[in-house]
């Protein structure tokens, strides 16, 4: 369920708040193959199901950067900032991939709005995010994301 705020002042009031969890999405072989085509990363552990079944994880796994790229669509399920003119992905402070995402796994984002700080013309938010694997013991990704919102 999305939290909706209207404007920067409402966003500032959310600093330190848990944002909840997104819906689960399945990481399919088709999604992995499409990512491989987009990035040119066709390593067998991602795109060759037969060979990957005999590899260290017993199945194809998603690219770490595919998992990371899903942060934005998952995050938009958690927080909707209205009443601003521009929303910009500003970067990352930290990213780790503790566990691979096997094809067919479901993942979701759990987020916390760690910080909201003023920048010229707007605010910058820091989000602590964990991309969980359904039934997994370790997360797929742990990250700290920065975004800017301008009035």
Coordinates of C-alpha atoms in Angstrom, one line a residue:
X1 CA 0.0 0.0 0.0
X2 CA 1.4 3.3 -1.1
X3 CA 2.0 6.3 1.2
X4 CA 1.0 9.5 -0.6
X5 CA 2.4 12.9 0.3
X6 CA 1.6 16.2 -1.3
X7 CA 4.6 18.5 -1.5
X8 CA 8.0 18.7 0.1
X9 CA 6.8 19.8 3.6
X10 CA 4.7 16.6 3.9
X11 CA 7.7 14.5 2.7
X12 CA 10.0 16.1 5.3
X13 CA 7.6 14.9 8.0
X14 CA 8.1 11.3 7.0
X15 CA 11.8 11.3 7.8
X16 CA 12.6 8.2 9.8
X17 CA 9.4 6.4 8.8
X18 CA 9.0 2.8 7.7
X19 CA 7.4 2.7 4.2
X20 CA 6.2 -0.9 4.4
X21 CA 6.6 -3.6 1.7
X22 CA 5.8 -3.7 -2.0
X23 CA 3.9 -6.5 -3.7
X24 CA 5.8 -9.6 -4.7
X25 CA 7.0 -9.8 -8.3
X26 CA 8.3 -12.9 -10.1
X27 CA 11.7 -12.8 -11.7
X28 CA 11.1 -14.8 -14.9
X29 CA 13.6 -16.2 -17.4
X30 CA 12.1 -13.8 -20.0
X31 CA 12.8 -10.8 -17.7
X32 CA 16.4 -12.1 -17.2
X33 CA 16.9 -12.6 -21.0
X34 CA 15.5 -9.1 -21.8
X35 CA 17.9 -7.6 -19.3
X36 CA 20.8 -9.6 -20.8
X37 CA 19.9 -8.2 -24.3
X38 CA 19.6 -4.7 -23.0
X39 CA 23.0 -4.8 -21.2
X40 CA 25.0 -7.2 -23.4
X41 CA 25.6 -9.4 -20.3
X42 CA 24.8 -12.9 -21.6
X43 CA 26.8 -14.9 -19.1
X44 CA 25.6 -18.5 -19.0
X45 CA 24.7 -18.4 -15.3
X46 CA 21.8 -16.0 -16.3
X47 CA 20.7 -17.1 -19.8
X48 CA 21.5 -20.8 -20.3
X49 CA 19.0 -22.8 -18.2
X50 CA 20.6 -26.2 -18.9
X51 CA 24.1 -25.2 -18.1
X52 CA 23.0 -23.1 -15.1
X53 CA 21.1 -26.1 -13.7
X54 CA 24.5 -27.8 -13.4
X55 CA 26.1 -24.6 -12.0
X56 CA 26.7 -23.5 -8.4
X57 CA 23.1 -22.3 -7.8
X58 CA 21.2 -25.2 -9.6
X59 CA 19.3 -22.8 -11.8
X60 CA 19.7 -19.6 -13.7
X61 CA 20.0 -16.5 -11.5
X62 CA 19.1 -12.9 -12.2
X63 CA 21.9 -10.4 -12.7
X64 CA 22.6 -8.4 -9.6
X65 CA 22.0 -5.2 -11.5
X66 CA 18.6 -6.5 -12.7
X67 CA 17.6 -7.0 -9.1
X68 CA 18.9 -3.5 -8.4
X69 CA 17.0 -2.0 -11.3
X70 CA 13.7 -3.3 -9.9
X71 CA 14.2 -1.0 -6.9
X72 CA 12.5 2.0 -8.7
X73 CA 9.3 0.2 -9.8
X74 CA 9.0 -1.5 -6.4
X75 CA 9.7 1.8 -4.6
X76 CA 6.9 3.6 -6.5
X77 CA 4.5 1.2 -4.8
X78 CA 5.7 2.4 -1.4
X79 CA 5.8 6.2 -1.7
X80 CA 4.0 8.6 -4.1
X81 CA 5.2 12.2 -3.9
X82 CA 2.8 14.6 -5.5
X83 CA 2.9 18.3 -5.8
X84 CA 6.5 18.4 -7.1
X85 CA 7.8 19.3 -10.6
X86 CA 10.7 16.9 -10.9
X87 CA 11.7 13.5 -9.4
X88 CA 15.3 12.5 -10.0
X89 CA 17.2 9.3 -9.1
X90 CA 20.4 10.7 -7.6
X91 CA 22.4 7.6 -6.9
X92 CA 23.3 5.0 -4.3
X93 CA 25.5 5.1 -1.2
X94 CA 25.7 1.3 -0.6
X95 CA 24.6 -1.8 -2.4
X96 CA 25.2 -5.5 -1.5
X97 CA 23.8 -8.7 -3.1
X98 CA 23.8 -11.2 -0.2
X99 CA 21.8 -13.9 -2.0
X100 CA 21.2 -14.7 -5.7
X101 CA 17.7 -14.5 -7.2
X102 CA 17.0 -17.8 -8.9
X103 CA 14.7 -17.8 -11.9
X104 CA 11.0 -18.1 -10.8
X105 CA 11.7 -16.5 -7.4
X106 CA 9.5 -13.7 -6.1
X107 CA 11.0 -10.5 -4.7
X108 CA 9.7 -7.4 -2.9
X109 CA 11.1 -4.2 -1.5
X110 CA 10.9 -3.3 2.2
X111 CA 11.8 0.4 2.7
X112 CA 12.5 3.0 5.3
X113 CA 12.8 6.7 4.7
X114 CA 16.0 7.2 6.6
X115 CA 16.6 10.9 5.9
X116 CA 15.2 13.9 4.2
X117 CA 17.5 16.9 3.7
X118 CA 17.2 20.2 1.9
X119 CA 19.0 20.8 -1.3
X120 CA 18.8 23.9 -3.5
X121 CA 15.2 24.0 -4.9
X122 CA 14.1 20.8 -3.2
X123 CA 14.9 17.9 -1.0
X124 CA 17.0 14.8 -1.1
X125 CA 15.8 11.6 0.5
X126 CA 17.8 8.6 1.6
X127 CA 15.9 5.3 1.5
X128 CA 17.2 2.2 3.2
X129 CA 15.9 -0.7 1.1
X130 CA 15.9 -4.4 1.4
X131 CA 14.9 -6.6 -1.6
X132 CA 13.6 -9.8 0.0
X133 CA 13.3 -13.2 -1.7
X134 CA 10.1 -15.0 -0.9
X135 CA 11.0 -17.9 1.4
X136 CA 14.7 -16.9 1.3
X137 CA 16.9 -16.7 4.3
X138 CA 19.0 -13.8 3.1
X139 CA 17.9 -10.8 1.0
X140 CA 18.6 -10.4 -2.6
X141 CA 19.9 -6.8 -2.2
X142 CA 20.5 -4.4 0.6
X143 CA 20.9 -0.8 -0.5
X144 CA 20.8 2.9 0.3
X145 CA 19.2 4.9 -2.5
X146 CA 19.2 8.7 -3.0
X147 CA 16.5 10.6 -4.8
X148 CA 15.8 14.3 -5.2
X149 CA 12.4 16.0 -5.5
X150 CA 12.1 19.6 -6.7
X151 CA 9.2 22.0 -6.0

